[in-house]
CSV table of C-alpha atoms (C1' of nucleotides) in Angstrom, one decimal:
chain,number,residue,atom,x,y,z
L,1330,MET,CA,10.7,-8.2,50.5
L,1331,VAL,CA,13.2,-8.4,53.0
L,1332,ARG,CA,13.9,-5.2,54.7
L,1333,ALA,CA,16.8,-3.9,56.5
L,1334,PRO,CA,16.2,-3.1,60.0
L,1335,CYS,CA,15.4,0.5,60.5
L,1336,CYS,CA,18.7,0.9,62.3
L,1337,GLU,CA,21.7,-1.1,63.1
L,1338,LYS,CA,21.1,-2.3,66.5
L,1339,MET,CA,24.7,-2.1,67.2
L,1340,GLY,CA,25.7,1.0,69.0
L,1341,LEU,CA,22.4,2.7,68.8
L,1342,LYS,CA,20.8,3.9,72.0
L,1343,ARG,CA,17.4,3.0,73.0
L,1344,GLY,CA,15.0,3.9,75.7
L,1345,SER,CA,14.2,7.3,77.2
L,1346,TRP,CA,15.7,10.3,75.7
L,1347,THR,CA,18.0,12.5,77.7
L,1348,PRO,CA,17.7,16.2,77.8
L,1349,GLU,CA,21.0,16.4,75.9
L,1350,GLU,CA,19.6,14.3,73.1
L,1351,ASP,CA,16.5,16.4,72.9
L,1352,GLN,CA,18.7,19.4,72.7
L,1353,ILE,CA,20.7,18.0,69.8
L,1354,LEU,CA,17.6,16.9,68.0
L,1355,VAL,CA,15.9,20.2,68.4
L,1356,ALA,CA,19.0,22.2,67.5
L,1357,TYR,CA,19.5,20.1,64.4
L,1358,ILE,CA,16.0,20.2,63.1
L,1359,ARG,CA,16.0,24.0,63.8
L,1360,GLN,CA,18.8,24.3,61.5
L,1361,HIS,CA,18.3,21.7,58.9
L,1362,GLY,CA,14.7,20.5,59.2
L,1363,HIS,CA,14.1,16.9,59.0
L,1364,GLY,CA,14.5,16.0,55.4
L,1365,ASN,CA,15.6,12.5,55.8
L,1366,TRP,CA,14.9,10.9,59.2
L,1367,ARG,CA,17.1,8.0,58.4
L,1368,ALA,CA,20.1,10.1,57.8
L,1369,LEU,CA,19.3,12.6,60.5
L,1370,PRO,CA,20.7,10.9,63.5
L,1371,LYS,CA,24.0,10.4,62.0
L,1372,GLN,CA,24.2,13.9,60.7
L,1373,ALA,CA,23.1,15.3,64.0
L,1374,GLY,CA,25.4,13.1,65.9
L,1375,LEU,CA,22.8,11.1,67.7
L,1376,LEU,CA,23.1,7.5,68.5
L,1377,ARG,CA,19.5,6.8,67.7
L,1378,CYS,CA,17.7,5.3,64.7
L,1379,GLY,CA,15.8,7.7,62.5
L,1380,LYS,CA,12.5,6.2,63.6
L,1381,SER,CA,13.3,7.0,67.2
L,1382,CYS,CA,14.2,10.6,66.3
L,1383,ARG,CA,11.0,11.0,64.3
L,1384,LEU,CA,8.9,9.7,67.1
L,1385,ARG,CA,10.5,11.9,69.7
L,1386,TRP,CA,10.0,14.9,67.5
L,1387,VAL,CA,6.6,14.2,66.4
L,1388,ASN,CA,5.3,13.1,69.8
L,1389,TYR,CA,7.3,15.3,72.0
L,1390,LEU,CA,9.5,18.0,70.8
L,1391,ARG,CA,7.4,19.4,68.0
L,1392,PRO,CA,6.6,23.0,68.6
L,1393,ASP,CA,2.8,22.8,68.4
L,1394,ILE,CA,2.4,20.0,70.7
L,1395,LYS,CA,-0.3,20.7,73.2
L,1396,ARG,CA,0.2,19.0,76.5
L,1397,GLY,CA,-1.8,18.6,79.6
L,1398,ASN,CA,-5.1,17.0,80.3
L,1399,PHE,CA,-7.6,16.4,77.5
L,1400,THR,CA,-10.6,18.7,77.9
L,1401,LYS,CA,-14.0,17.3,77.9
L,1402,GLU,CA,-14.6,18.6,74.4
L,1403,GLU,CA,-11.5,16.9,73.2
L,1404,GLU,CA,-12.6,13.6,74.8
L,1405,GLU,CA,-15.9,13.8,73.3
L,1406,THR,CA,-14.4,14.6,70.0
L,1407,ILE,CA,-12.1,11.6,70.2
L,1408,ILE,CA,-15.0,9.4,71.0
L,1409,ARG,CA,-17.1,10.6,68.2
L,1410,LEU,CA,-14.2,10.4,65.7
L,1411,HIS,CA,-13.4,7.0,66.9
L,1412,GLU,CA,-16.8,5.9,65.8
L,1413,ASP,CA,-16.0,7.2,62.4
L,1414,TYR,CA,-12.5,6.3,62.0
L,1415,GLY,CA,-12.0,3.4,64.3
L,1416,ASN,CA,-8.4,3.0,65.4
L,1417,ARG,CA,-7.0,5.3,62.7
L,1418,TRP,CA,-5.3,7.5,65.4
L,1419,SER,CA,-3.5,9.7,63.0
L,1420,ALA,CA,-6.7,10.5,61.2
L,1421,ILE,CA,-8.3,11.4,64.6
L,1422,ALA,CA,-5.2,13.4,65.5
L,1423,THR,CA,-5.5,15.7,62.5
L,1424,LYS,CA,-8.9,16.8,63.9
L,1425,LEU,CA,-7.4,17.6,67.3
L,1426,PRO,CA,-4.8,20.4,66.8
L,1427,GLY,CA,-1.8,19.9,69.0
L,1428,ARG,CA,-2.5,16.4,70.0
L,1429,THR,CA,-0.5,13.5,68.7
L,1430,ASP,CA,-1.9,10.2,67.5
L,1431,ASN,CA,0.2,8.5,70.2
L,1432,GLU,CA,-1.3,10.6,72.9
L,1433,ILE,CA,-4.8,10.1,71.6
L,1434,LYS,CA,-4.2,6.4,71.5
L,1435,ASN,CA,-3.0,6.4,75.1
L,1436,VAL,CA,-6.0,8.5,76.2
L,1437,TRP,CA,-8.3,6.2,74.4
L,1438,HIS,CA,-6.9,3.0,76.0
L,1439,THR,CA,-6.7,4.5,79.5
L,1440,HIS,CA,-9.8,6.6,79.8
L,1441,LEU,CA,-12.2,6.7,76.9
L,1442,LYS,CA,-12.4,3.1,76.0
L,1443,LYS,CA,-14.0,2.2,79.3
L,1444,LEU,CA,-16.3,5.2,79.0
L,1445,VAL,CA,-17.6,3.8,75.7
L,1446,SER,CA,-17.8,0.2,76.7
L,1447,PRO,CA,-17.6,0.1,80.5
L,1448,SER,CA,-17.7,-3.7,80.4
L,1449,MET,CA,-14.3,-3.8,79.1
L,1450,PRO,CA,-11.5,-4.2,81.4
L,1451,SER,CA,-9.9,-0.9,82.3
L,1452,THR,CA,-6.6,-2.0,81.3
L,1453,PRO,CA,-6.8,-4.0,78.1
L,1454,VAL,CA,-3.1,-4.1,77.9
L,1455,LYS,CA,-2.0,-6.7,80.1
L,1456,LYS,CA,0.6,-5.8,82.6
L,1457,LYS,CA,3.8,-7.6,82.6
L,1458,THR,CA,6.2,-8.5,85.3
L,1459,LYS,CA,8.4,-5.5,86.1
L,1460,LYS,CA,11.9,-5.7,85.1
L,1461,LYS,CA,14.6,-3.4,85.7
L,1462,SER,CA,15.9,-1.6,82.7
L,1463,SER,CA,19.2,-2.9,81.7
L,1464,GLU,CA,20.0,0.5,80.5
L,1465,PRO,CA,19.5,2.9,83.3
L,1466,ILE,CA,18.8,6.1,81.6
L,1467,THR,CA,18.7,9.2,83.5
L,1468,THR,CA,16.2,11.0,81.5
L,1469,MET,CA,14.0,11.7,84.4
L,1470,PRO,CA,16.2,12.6,87.2
L,1471,PRO,CA,14.2,13.4,90.3
L,1472,ASP,CA,15.3,16.9,90.2
L,1473,THR,CA,14.2,17.6,86.6
L,1474,GLY,CA,10.8,17.4,87.7
L,1475,SER,CA,8.2,15.3,87.7
L,1476,GLU,CA,6.3,14.0,85.1
L,1477,ASN,CA,9.4,12.7,83.8
L,1478,THR,CA,11.3,14.8,81.2
L,1479,GLY,CA,9.8,17.9,82.5
L,1480,CYS,CA,8.1,18.5,79.2
L,1481,ARG,CA,5.0,18.7,81.0
L,1482,PHE,CA,5.8,22.3,81.4
L,1483,MET,CA,2.9,22.9,79.1
L,1484,SER,CA,0.5,21.1,81.3
L,1485,VAL,CA,-2.5,23.0,82.1
L,1486,SER,CA,-5.5,22.1,83.9
L,1487,PRO,CA,-8.5,21.3,81.9
L,1488,GLU,CA,-10.2,24.3,83.0
L,1489,GLN,CA,-7.4,26.5,81.6
L,1490,SER,CA,-7.8,24.4,78.6
L,1491,PRO,CA,-4.8,23.7,76.5
L,1492,CYS,CA,-7.0,25.1,73.8
L,1493,ASP,CA,-6.8,28.4,75.4
L,1494,PHE,CA,-3.2,28.2,75.6
L,1495,SER,CA,-2.8,27.4,71.9
L,1496,SER,CA,-5.8,29.3,70.7
L,1497,CYS,CA,-3.5,32.0,69.6
L,1498,ALA,CA,-3.0,29.4,67.2
L,1499,THR,CA,-6.2,30.2,65.4
L,1500,ASP,CA,-4.7,33.4,64.3
L,1501,SER,CA,-2.9,32.6,61.2
L,1502,SER,CA,-0.9,35.7,61.6
L,1503,THR,CA,1.1,33.8,64.0
L,1504,GLU,CA,2.5,31.6,61.5
L,1505,SER,CA,6.1,31.5,61.1
L,1506,GLY,CA,8.1,34.3,62.3
L,1507,GLU,CA,5.4,36.4,63.8
L,1508,ILE,CA,5.0,34.3,66.8
L,1509,SER,CA,8.5,35.3,67.9
L,1510,ASP,CA,9.1,38.3,70.0
L,1511,GLY,CA,9.5,40.5,67.1
L,1512,GLY,CA,12.4,38.6,65.6
L,1513,LYS,CA,14.7,39.0,68.4
L,1514,GLU,CA,17.5,36.6,68.1
L,1515,GLY,CA,16.9,35.5,71.5
L,1516,SER,CA,13.7,33.8,70.7
L,1517,PHE,CA,13.8,30.2,70.0
L,1518,CYS,CA,11.2,30.4,67.3
L,1519,SER,CA,12.6,33.4,65.9
L,1520,GLU,CA,12.3,34.7,62.4
L,1521,LYS,CA,15.8,33.7,62.1
L,1522,PHE,CA,14.7,30.2,62.6
L,1523,SER,CA,12.2,30.5,59.9
L,1524,GLU,CA,14.7,31.9,57.6
L,1525,ILE,CA,17.0,29.1,58.3
L,1526,ASP,CA,14.6,26.6,57.1
L,1527,GLU,CA,11.3,28.2,56.4
L,1528,SER,CA,10.3,25.3,54.2
L,1529,PHE,CA,10.6,23.1,57.0
L,1530,TRP,CA,8.0,25.0,59.0
L,1531,LEU,CA,5.8,25.6,56.1
L,1532,GLU,CA,5.7,22.1,55.2
L,1533,GLU,CA,5.1,21.2,58.8
L,1534,TRP,CA,2.3,23.6,59.2
L,1535,SER,CA,0.8,23.2,55.9
L,1536,MET,CA,0.1,19.6,56.5
L,1537,ASP,CA,-2.7,20.6,58.7
L,1538,ASP,CA,-4.0,23.6,60.4
L,1539,ARG,CA,-2.8,22.9,63.7
L,1540,ALA,CA,0.1,24.9,62.8
L,1541,ALA,CA,-1.2,27.9,63.8
L,1542,SER,CA,0.8,28.1,67.0
L,1543,VAL,CA,4.3,28.0,65.8
L,1544,SER,CA,5.7,29.0,69.0
L,1545,PHE,CA,8.3,26.6,69.8
L,1546,THR,CA,6.9,24.8,72.8
L,1547,GLY,CA,4.9,27.9,73.3
L,1548,LEU,CA,7.9,29.9,74.5
L,1549,ALA,CA,7.1,32.9,72.5
L,1550,ILE,CA,3.5,33.3,73.1
L,1551,PRO,CA,3.7,36.3,75.2
L,1552,PRO,CA,5.4,38.9,73.2
L,1553,SER,CA,8.1,39.2,75.5
L,1554,PRO,CA,8.3,39.0,79.1
L,1555,SER,CA,11.4,37.4,80.3
L,1556,ILE,CA,11.8,33.8,79.4
L,1557,GLY,CA,11.3,32.9,82.9
L,1558,GLU,CA,8.1,34.6,83.0
L,1559,GLN,CA,7.1,32.9,79.8
L,1560,LEU,CA,7.9,29.6,81.4
L,1561,ASP,CA,5.8,30.5,84.4
L,1562,LEU,CA,3.0,31.3,82.2
L,1563,LEU,CA,3.2,28.0,80.6
L,1564,GLY,CA,2.9,26.3,83.9
L,1565,ALA,CA,6.6,25.5,84.3
L,1566,SER,CA,6.3,26.3,87.9
L,1567,ASP,CA,8.6,23.5,88.7
L,1568,SER,CA,12.1,24.7,88.5
L,1569,GLY,CA,13.1,21.3,87.3
L,1570,ASP,CA,11.0,21.8,84.2
L,1571,LYS,CA,12.6,25.1,83.5
L,1572,ASP,CA,16.0,23.7,83.9
L,1573,PHE,CA,15.3,21.1,81.5
L,1574,TRP,CA,14.0,23.4,78.9
L,1575,LEU,CA,16.6,26.0,79.5
L,1576,ARG,CA,19.2,23.3,78.7
L,1577,VAL,CA,17.4,22.4,75.6
L,1578,PHE,CA,17.0,25.8,74.4
L,1579,MET,CA,20.4,27.0,75.4
L,1580,GLY,CA,21.8,24.0,73.8
L,1581,ALA,CA,20.0,24.9,70.7
L,1582,GLY,CA,22.2,28.0,70.8
L,1583,ASP,CA,19.6,30.6,70.5
L,1584,LEU,CA,18.7,31.9,73.8
L,1585,GLN,CA,21.5,33.6,75.4
L,1586,GLU,CA,18.9,35.5,77.3
L,1587,LEU,CA,18.0,32.4,79.2
L,1588,SER,CA,21.3,32.4,81.0
L,1589,GLN,CA,20.2,35.5,82.8
L,1590,ILE,CA,17.5,33.6,84.5
F,74,DA,C1',7.6,4.2,106.6
F,75,DA,C1',7.7,0.5,103.6
F,76,DC,C1',5.7,-2.2,100.2
F,77,DG,C1',2.5,-3.6,96.6
F,78,DT,C1',-0.4,-2.5,92.8
F,79,DG,C1',-2.4,-0.1,89.1
F,80,DA,C1',-2.5,3.9,85.9
F,81,DG,C1',-0.4,6.7,82.8
F,82,DC,C1',2.5,7.6,79.1
F,83,DA,C1',6.9,7.5,76.4
F,84,DA,C1',9.2,4.6,73.4
F,85,DC,C1',9.8,0.5,70.6
F,86,DC,C1',8.4,-3.0,67.0
F,87,DG,C1',6.9,-4.5,63.0
F,88,DC,C1',3.8,-3.9,59.4
F,89,DT,C1',1.8,-1.2,55.4
F,90,DC,C1',1.9,2.5,52.3
F,91,DC,C1',4.0,5.3,49.0
F,92,DC,C1',7.5,7.2,46.3
F,93,DT,C1',11.6,6.7,43.5
F,94,DC,C1',14.4,4.5,40.2
P,1157,DA,C1',6.1,-2.9,36.1
P,1158,DG,C1',8.1,-4.0,40.1
P,1159,DA,C1',11.9,-3.9,43.4
P,1160,DG,C1',13.9,-1.2,47.0
P,1161,DG,C1',13.8,1.9,50.6
P,1162,DG,C1',11.9,5.5,53.7
P,1163,DA,C1',8.2,7.3,56.3
P,1164,DG,C1',4.1,6.7,58.8
P,1165,DC,C1',0.9,4.1,61.5
P,1166,DG,C1',-1.1,1.2,65.1
P,1167,DG,C1',-0.2,-2.2,68.5
P,1168,DT,C1',2.5,-3.3,72.3
P,1169,DT,C1',5.9,-2.9,75.9
P,1170,DG,C1',8.0,-1.4,80.0
P,1171,DC,C1',9.2,2.4,83.1
P,1172,DT,C1',7.8,5.7,86.5
P,1173,DC,C1',4.8,7.6,89.7
P,1174,DA,C1',0.8,7.9,92.6
P,1175,DC,C1',-2.0,5.9,95.8
P,1176,DG,C1',-3.7,2.4,98.8
P,1177,DT,C1',-2.7,-1.0,102.5
DNA sequence: AACGTGAGCAACCGCTCCCTC
DNA sequence: AGAGGGAGCGGTTGCTCACGT
């Protein structure tokens, strides 16, 4: 059957996401959930196709994403699961809470593959000649910090283990509102949010057990030091990272507190 | 200090699956 | 029953950064 393209190419933006777009997407999903990805961008006022929004959310903006290096244990798990599942990255991802299929896929191709079969070239994907983007997007301005969009703020060393970070996740009591700082309106993942669209979260979390840590990007993990402190705790030592997330969260309209930082 | 190269990763593409009508 | 459409998945691409020369 002939399918319509997922999005009209005309007028829709491609390439890296800007902090402002992230902000809009996060704010929208906070309020409405992501019932219909195809309709979402239009309703949210984003010049993106639904697929792109979904991908951005699933791989990057979702609250339970665990970022940072893969631990030894995680790598071993991936290798073992890959033997069982093959390239079914999403299946593997379900066994690794907080990790996305895309991330696992990348790790496999860049690191693990050569461990398993050292004879294979380290970079299976052939490199292409570089070409300047025709669409210079400023998602990663130098001042927003490295590692690109600054979302690496959750990066932790393997020793620290991202698992540790999200291990609060194993406590189901953290589900939904409880991860917030007692329901303060200032918290991004506040109960208010849950109230706004609890089904959204429940659906998301019930899909698999990774849910546990419902803190939105981890911001609410510690019950309530200042947001700045929280960001520090999360490894956002880089002020650029903070700036980025401050913009995102403030744009989402729920953290007046942040403005005090 | 400048340049070249490779690694890492975010994002896109196109296909398949699955649900609805 | 099957056509249509949306969501999800895996493969691939291309940009950025780090590092070596």
